[in-house]
Coordinates of C-alpha atoms in Angstrom, one line a residue:
M1 CA -46.2 78.2 -85.2
L2 CA -45.8 76.6 -81.7
W3 CA -46.6 79.9 -80.0
S4 CA -49.7 80.3 -82.2
N5 CA -51.0 76.8 -81.3
K6 CA -50.5 77.5 -77.6
F7 CA -52.3 80.8 -78.0
N8 CA -55.2 79.1 -79.7
E9 CA -55.4 76.4 -77.1
H10 CA -55.3 78.9 -74.3
T11 CA -58.0 81.0 -76.0
F12 CA -60.2 77.9 -76.4
I13 CA -59.8 76.9 -72.8
T14 CA -60.6 80.5 -71.6
V15 CA -63.7 80.7 -73.7
L16 CA -64.8 77.2 -72.7
T17 CA -64.3 78.0 -69.0
F18 CA -66.3 81.2 -69.4
L19 CA -69.2 79.3 -71.1
L20 CA -69.3 76.7 -68.4
H21 CA -69.3 79.2 -65.6
K22 CA -72.6 79.9 -64.1
K23 CA -72.2 83.6 -64.6
F24 CA -72.7 82.9 -68.2
W25 CA -75.3 80.1 -68.4
L26 CA -77.3 80.8 -65.3
P27 CA -78.8 84.1 -66.5
I28 CA -79.7 82.4 -69.8
L29 CA -81.3 79.5 -68.0
L30 CA -83.3 81.8 -65.8
L31 CA -84.5 83.8 -68.8
V32 CA -85.5 80.6 -70.6
M33 CA -87.3 79.3 -67.5
L34 CA -89.1 82.7 -67.0
T35 CA -90.2 82.7 -70.6
V36 CA -91.5 79.2 -70.4
A37 CA -93.3 80.0 -67.2
V38 CA -94.9 83.1 -68.6
E39 CA -95.9 81.2 -71.7
L40 CA -97.6 78.5 -69.6
V41 CA -99.4 81.0 -67.4
L42 CA -100.8 82.9 -70.4
R43 CA -101.8 79.6 -72.1
S44 CA -103.7 78.7 -68.9
G45 CA -106.1 81.6 -69.5
I46 CA -105.4 83.3 -66.1
Y47 CA -104.9 86.6 -67.8
N48 CA -107.9 86.4 -70.1
R49 CA -110.1 88.4 -67.6
W50 CA -107.9 91.5 -68.2
V51 CA -107.6 91.3 -72.0
Q52 CA -108.8 94.4 -73.8
P53 CA -112.3 93.6 -75.3
N54 CA -112.0 95.5 -78.6
T55 CA -108.9 93.8 -80.1
L56 CA -108.8 90.8 -82.3
L57 CA -107.8 88.5 -79.4
G58 CA -110.0 90.3 -77.0
H59 CA -113.1 90.1 -79.2
S60 CA -112.8 86.3 -79.4
I61 CA -112.2 85.9 -75.7
H62 CA -115.1 88.2 -74.6
Q63 CA -117.5 86.7 -77.1
I64 CA -116.8 83.3 -75.6
K65 CA -117.2 84.8 -72.1
A66 CA -120.6 86.2 -73.0
L67 CA -121.7 82.8 -74.3
E68 CA -120.6 81.2 -71.1
R69 CA -122.7 83.7 -69.1
F70 CA -125.6 82.9 -71.4
G71 CA -125.1 79.2 -70.7
N72 CA -123.2 76.8 -72.8
T73 CA -125.9 74.2 -72.6
R74 CA -128.5 76.7 -73.9
V75 CA -126.6 77.5 -77.1
H76 CA -128.5 75.9 -80.1
W77 CA -127.2 77.9 -83.2
L78 CA -124.2 80.1 -83.8
T79 CA -123.6 82.7 -86.5
L80 CA -120.1 82.7 -87.9
G81 CA -118.6 85.2 -90.3
D82 CA -116.4 88.3 -90.5
S83 CA -117.4 92.0 -90.1
K84 CA -119.7 91.7 -93.2
V85 CA -122.2 89.6 -91.3
D86 CA -121.1 90.8 -87.8
W87 CA -122.0 94.4 -88.7
G88 CA -124.3 93.4 -91.4
I89 CA -127.3 91.8 -89.6
N90 CA -129.3 92.7 -86.5
H91 CA -128.2 89.9 -84.2
R92 CA -130.8 90.9 -81.5
K93 CA -133.6 90.7 -84.0
L94 CA -132.5 87.3 -85.4
K95 CA -132.0 86.0 -81.8
S96 CA -135.5 87.2 -80.8
W97 CA -137.2 85.6 -83.9
Q98 CA -135.5 82.3 -83.3
R99 CA -136.2 82.5 -79.5
A100 CA -139.9 82.6 -80.3
K101 CA -139.5 79.1 -81.8
G102 CA -137.6 77.9 -78.7
I103 CA -134.2 78.2 -80.4
N104 CA -131.2 80.2 -79.0
H105 CA -129.4 81.5 -82.0
L106 CA -126.3 83.5 -80.9
R107 CA -123.5 85.6 -82.4
L108 CA -120.0 84.2 -82.7
S109 CA -119.0 86.2 -85.8
M110 CA -115.7 88.1 -85.6
P111 CA -114.3 91.0 -87.7
G112 CA -111.2 90.0 -89.5
S113 CA -112.0 86.3 -89.7
N114 CA -111.8 84.0 -92.7
F115 CA -111.6 80.3 -93.3
M116 CA -109.1 79.7 -90.6
T117 CA -111.5 81.1 -88.0
Y118 CA -114.6 79.4 -89.5
Q119 CA -113.0 76.0 -89.4
T120 CA -111.4 76.2 -85.9
A121 CA -114.4 78.0 -84.3
S122 CA -116.8 75.4 -85.9
E123 CA -114.9 72.4 -84.5
W124 CA -114.4 74.1 -81.2
S125 CA -118.1 75.0 -80.9
M126 CA -119.2 71.4 -81.6
D127 CA -117.2 70.2 -78.6
E128 CA -118.0 73.2 -76.4
Y129 CA -121.8 73.4 -76.7
P130 CA -123.4 70.0 -76.1
N131 CA -126.8 71.1 -77.5
L132 CA -125.6 72.9 -80.6
Q133 CA -128.0 72.2 -83.5
G134 CA -126.3 74.0 -86.3
I135 CA -123.9 76.7 -87.6
F136 CA -125.0 79.7 -89.7
F137 CA -122.3 81.0 -92.0
G138 CA -122.9 84.5 -93.3
L139 CA -120.4 85.2 -96.1
Y140 CA -119.8 87.1 -99.3
E141 CA -119.3 84.8 -102.3
N142 CA -115.8 86.3 -102.5
E143 CA -115.0 84.9 -99.1
L144 CA -115.2 81.4 -100.4
V145 CA -112.0 81.9 -102.3
T146 CA -110.2 84.4 -100.0
H147 CA -107.2 83.2 -98.0
S148 CA -106.7 83.9 -94.4
N149 CA -104.6 86.9 -93.1
P150 CA -101.9 85.6 -90.8
N151 CA -101.5 89.0 -89.2
K152 CA -105.1 88.8 -88.0
E153 CA -106.3 85.2 -87.7
F154 CA -103.6 83.8 -85.4
S155 CA -105.0 86.3 -82.8
I156 CA -108.7 85.7 -83.6
T157 CA -108.3 81.9 -83.5
W158 CA -106.1 81.8 -80.3
P159 CA -109.0 80.4 -78.2
F160 CA -109.5 77.7 -80.8
K161 CA -105.8 76.9 -81.5
K162 CA -106.3 73.3 -80.6
Y163 CA -108.2 72.8 -83.8
L164 CA -105.7 74.3 -86.2
N165 CA -104.8 71.8 -88.8
F166 CA -102.0 72.9 -91.0
D167 CA -101.6 69.5 -92.6
R168 CA -105.1 69.4 -93.9
F169 CA -105.8 73.1 -94.7
N170 CA -103.9 75.7 -96.7
Y171 CA -104.9 78.7 -94.7
F172 CA -102.6 81.2 -96.2
H173 CA -101.7 82.2 -99.8
H174 CA -98.0 81.6 -100.5
T175 CA -97.1 81.8 -96.9
N176 CA -94.6 79.5 -95.1
L177 CA -95.8 78.6 -91.6
A178 CA -92.1 78.6 -90.6
N179 CA -92.2 82.4 -91.0
H180 CA -95.0 82.6 -88.5
W181 CA -94.0 80.1 -85.8
F182 CA -93.8 82.8 -83.1
K183 CA -97.5 83.6 -83.7
L184 CA -98.3 80.2 -82.3
T185 CA -97.0 81.3 -78.9
A186 CA -99.1 83.0 -76.2
I187 CA -96.4 85.6 -75.6
Y188 CA -96.9 86.9 -79.1
H189 CA -100.6 87.5 -78.6
Y190 CA -100.7 88.7 -75.0
L191 CA -97.5 90.8 -74.7
P192 CA -98.9 93.9 -76.6
D193 CA -102.1 93.7 -74.5
I194 CA -100.1 93.5 -71.3
K195 CA -98.0 96.5 -72.3
A196 CA -101.2 98.5 -73.1
F197 CA -102.7 97.4 -69.8
I198 CA -99.7 98.6 -67.8
A199 CA -99.7 101.9 -69.7
D200 CA -103.3 102.8 -68.8
L201 CA -104.6 100.7 -66.0
Q202 CA -107.7 102.9 -65.4
Q203 CA -108.8 102.9 -69.0
R204 CA -108.4 99.1 -69.2
Q205 CA -110.4 98.6 -66.0
H206 CA -113.2 100.8 -67.5
L207 CA -113.3 98.7 -70.7
I208 CA -113.4 95.4 -68.8
N209 CA -116.1 96.6 -66.4
E210 CA -118.2 97.9 -69.3
A211 CA -117.8 94.5 -71.2
S212 CA -118.7 92.6 -68.0
T213 CA -121.7 94.7 -67.1
D214 CA -123.1 94.8 -70.6
W215 CA -122.1 91.3 -71.6
Q216 CA -125.4 90.7 -73.4
Q217 CA -124.4 93.4 -75.9
A218 CA -121.9 90.9 -77.3
I219 CA -124.8 88.6 -78.1
N220 CA -127.4 91.2 -79.2
F221 CA -125.0 93.4 -81.2
N222 CA -126.4 95.6 -84.0
H223 CA -124.0 97.8 -85.9
S224 CA -126.1 100.6 -87.3
V225 CA -124.7 103.4 -89.6
S226 CA -126.9 105.6 -91.7
R227 CA -124.3 106.9 -94.2
D228 CA -124.5 105.5 -97.7
M229 CA -122.1 105.4 -100.8
C230 CA -124.4 107.0 -103.4
E231 CA -122.2 110.2 -103.6
Y232 CA -119.5 108.1 -105.3
N233 CA -120.1 106.3 -108.6
L234 CA -118.5 102.9 -108.2
S235 CA -120.9 100.9 -110.4
D236 CA -118.2 99.6 -112.7
L237 CA -114.4 99.8 -113.2
T238 CA -114.5 102.9 -115.5
A239 CA -116.7 104.7 -113.0
C240 CA -114.4 103.7 -110.2
I241 CA -111.4 105.1 -112.0
K242 CA -113.2 108.4 -112.6
T243 CA -114.2 108.6 -109.0
A244 CA -110.6 107.9 -107.9
Q245 CA -109.5 110.8 -110.1
R246 CA -112.0 113.1 -108.5
L247 CA -110.9 112.0 -105.0
S248 CA -107.3 112.6 -105.7
G249 CA -107.7 116.3 -105.4
L250 CA -109.0 116.1 -101.9
K251 CA -106.8 116.7 -98.8
S252 CA -108.3 113.7 -97.0
L253 CA -110.4 110.8 -98.4
P254 CA -114.1 110.7 -97.3
R255 CA -115.1 107.7 -95.2
G256 CA -115.6 104.5 -97.1
T257 CA -113.6 105.6 -100.2
K258 CA -110.1 104.6 -99.2
T259 CA -110.2 101.1 -100.7
P260 CA -111.8 102.1 -104.1
Y261 CA -109.4 105.0 -104.3
R262 CA -106.4 102.8 -103.6
K263 CA -107.5 100.1 -106.1
C264 CA -108.8 102.3 -108.9
S265 CA -106.1 104.9 -109.0
T266 CA -103.4 102.4 -110.1
E267 CA -101.9 101.9 -113.5
Q268 CA -103.2 98.3 -113.4
A269 CA -106.8 99.5 -113.2
S270 CA -106.3 101.7 -116.2
A271 CA -104.6 99.0 -118.1
R272 CA -107.6 96.7 -117.5
V273 CA -109.9 99.2 -119.0
K274 CA -107.6 99.6 -122.0
N275 CA -107.6 95.8 -122.4
Q276 CA -111.3 95.5 -121.7
Q277 CA -110.7 93.2 -118.8
W278 CA -113.8 94.0 -116.9
R279 CA -113.5 91.3 -114.2
P280 CA -110.6 89.6 -112.5
E281 CA -109.2 86.4 -114.0
A282 CA -110.6 83.0 -113.1
I283 CA -108.7 80.9 -110.6
D284 CA -108.3 77.2 -109.7
L285 CA -111.4 76.6 -107.5
Q286 CA -110.6 73.0 -106.5
P287 CA -108.4 73.7 -103.4
H288 CA -111.1 76.1 -102.1
F289 CA -113.9 73.6 -102.8
E290 CA -112.1 70.8 -101.0
Q291 CA -111.5 72.9 -97.9
W292 CA -115.2 74.0 -97.6
Q293 CA -116.5 70.5 -98.5
Y294 CA -114.3 69.0 -95.8
L295 CA -115.4 71.5 -93.2
F296 CA -119.1 71.2 -94.0
N297 CA -118.8 67.4 -94.0
E298 CA -117.2 67.5 -90.5
I299 CA -120.1 69.5 -89.2
L300 CA -122.7 67.3 -90.9
K301 CA -121.0 64.1 -89.6
R302 CA -121.6 65.4 -86.1
D303 CA -125.3 65.6 -87.0
K304 CA -125.4 69.4 -87.0
H305 CA -127.1 71.7 -89.5
V306 CA -125.2 73.9 -91.9
I307 CA -126.7 77.1 -93.4
L308 CA -124.6 79.0 -95.8
A309 CA -126.0 82.5 -96.3
L310 CA -124.5 84.2 -99.3
L311 CA -124.8 87.9 -98.7
P312 CA -125.2 90.6 -101.4
E313 CA -121.9 92.3 -102.4
H314 CA -121.2 95.8 -103.5
P315 CA -120.5 95.9 -107.3
F316 CA -116.9 96.8 -106.5
F317 CA -116.2 93.2 -105.5
G318 CA -117.4 91.9 -108.9
Y319 CA -115.0 94.0 -111.0
M320 CA -112.1 94.5 -108.7
S321 CA -111.6 91.6 -106.3
K322 CA -113.7 88.5 -107.0
P323 CA -112.4 85.9 -109.5
S324 CA -114.8 85.7 -112.4
N325 CA -115.5 82.0 -111.9
T326 CA -116.3 82.1 -108.1
N327 CA -120.0 81.4 -108.7
Q328 CA -119.0 78.0 -110.0
L329 CA -117.7 77.1 -106.5
V330 CA -121.2 77.8 -105.1
D331 CA -122.6 75.5 -107.8
Q332 CA -120.1 72.8 -106.8
L333 CA -121.1 73.1 -103.1
N334 CA -124.7 73.1 -104.0
T335 CA -124.3 69.9 -106.0
S336 CA -122.1 68.2 -103.5
F337 CA -124.6 68.6 -100.6
A338 CA -127.9 68.8 -102.6
D339 CA -129.2 65.6 -101.1
H340 CA -128.2 66.3 -97.5
P341 CA -131.2 67.2 -95.4
K342 CA -129.2 69.3 -93.0
F343 CA -127.4 71.5 -95.5
R344 CA -128.9 74.6 -97.0
I345 CA -127.8 77.6 -99.0
I346 CA -129.7 80.9 -98.5
D347 CA -128.8 82.9 -101.6
L348 CA -129.1 86.6 -101.1
R349 CA -126.5 87.6 -103.8
D350 CA -129.2 89.3 -105.9
L351 CA -131.0 91.0 -103.0
F352 CA -129.8 94.4 -104.1
N353 CA -130.0 95.8 -107.6
D354 CA -126.6 96.9 -108.8
Q355 CA -128.0 100.3 -109.8
N356 CA -129.1 101.2 -106.3
A357 CA -126.7 99.1 -104.3
C358 CA -125.0 102.2 -103.0
E359 CA -128.1 102.9 -100.9
F360 CA -127.4 99.8 -98.7
F361 CA -123.6 100.2 -98.0
T362 CA -121.6 102.4 -95.8
D363 CA -118.4 101.5 -97.7
T364 CA -117.6 98.9 -100.3
I365 CA -117.7 96.1 -97.7
H366 CA -120.2 96.8 -95.0
F367 CA -124.0 97.4 -95.0
N368 CA -125.4 100.5 -93.5
R369 CA -128.6 100.6 -91.4
K370 CA -130.8 100.2 -94.5
G371 CA -128.8 97.3 -95.8
N372 CA -128.7 95.7 -92.3
N373 CA -132.4 95.8 -92.0
R374 CA -133.1 94.5 -95.4
V375 CA -130.6 91.6 -95.1
T376 CA -131.9 90.6 -91.7
A377 CA -135.5 90.6 -92.9
A378 CA -134.5 88.5 -95.9
I379 CA -132.7 86.0 -93.7
I380 CA -135.6 85.7 -91.4
D381 CA -138.0 85.3 -94.3
R382 CA -135.9 82.5 -95.9
L383 CA -135.5 80.8 -92.5
S384 CA -139.3 80.9 -92.0
T385 CA -139.8 78.9 -95.3
N386 CA -137.9 75.7 -94.4

């Protein structure tokens, strides 16, 4: 026993001596100091000029750069939304129409964004652009009740991170922020970009030069695709299941059909038909209402206008994704802000007839050229009738 105690004591002293020796702690300290230094350098924005433009992070950074070159004091209105409005309207045409009235209405919509982006970008914009008059939100009704995707929005909102408010907003659905703490670091967002930069310096320089030379394209963007969805009957759940069965025999899925195939080829979809559950179940709307009400109030309190444009959706959303009571949230918002002179809803939900909606979509989410033109024209028409 005595020998054992002496051995344990000797082992403890040996280990302690090693831990206290600089050969052990100095490399760790240097690594920590290097990590902190890299984090601070990346947070300073020094590397932003080399960020790849066509990534989630790069899109946000280069959009902001384009607005800076346009002139922060000249920005009057901003469009916010995800790819549905980013690809779904002719930003150049809307900008030109507004410019004729002496208003600079510019694009800040970003693919992959949701409430987390809309809230942070709105609050950031009100501080960044001194002459901002209002914010135009182009959304599907379904987006009013959709939670943010942590795998996307931490990167999109990185330039607006100062305005993240996890105490006030429940950005994610059943997601613990502790599981995503690393996504609040600059290293998480920039490291993949730096690795890609080093792997192909020439290609990155080409992309950066292209974005810098044609910076106005970021403001005048117009995504135009002619393809429609009329070859595939997705008018209701039963039709979608039949279409999925037809697609199952193909070696590769045609463009635009991946989502309906994935959703309508499941046992759950067939069970819904059997049970005659034609629409998704209703949900508790109150948390979503409170978040949007708070955001709109914050904008209105700063004496800015809010326009909420509800875009037409493909029928697929109605029977597959959107809770059956989502329209009640629109009614709640309408009632809540009905008497406010600077709040307005432009309701385009019925712009397309369900029977011919396929003509206006390139997939179940995005408008094609025909849909883009019609939605843009409808927005301008509604804006012209104040």
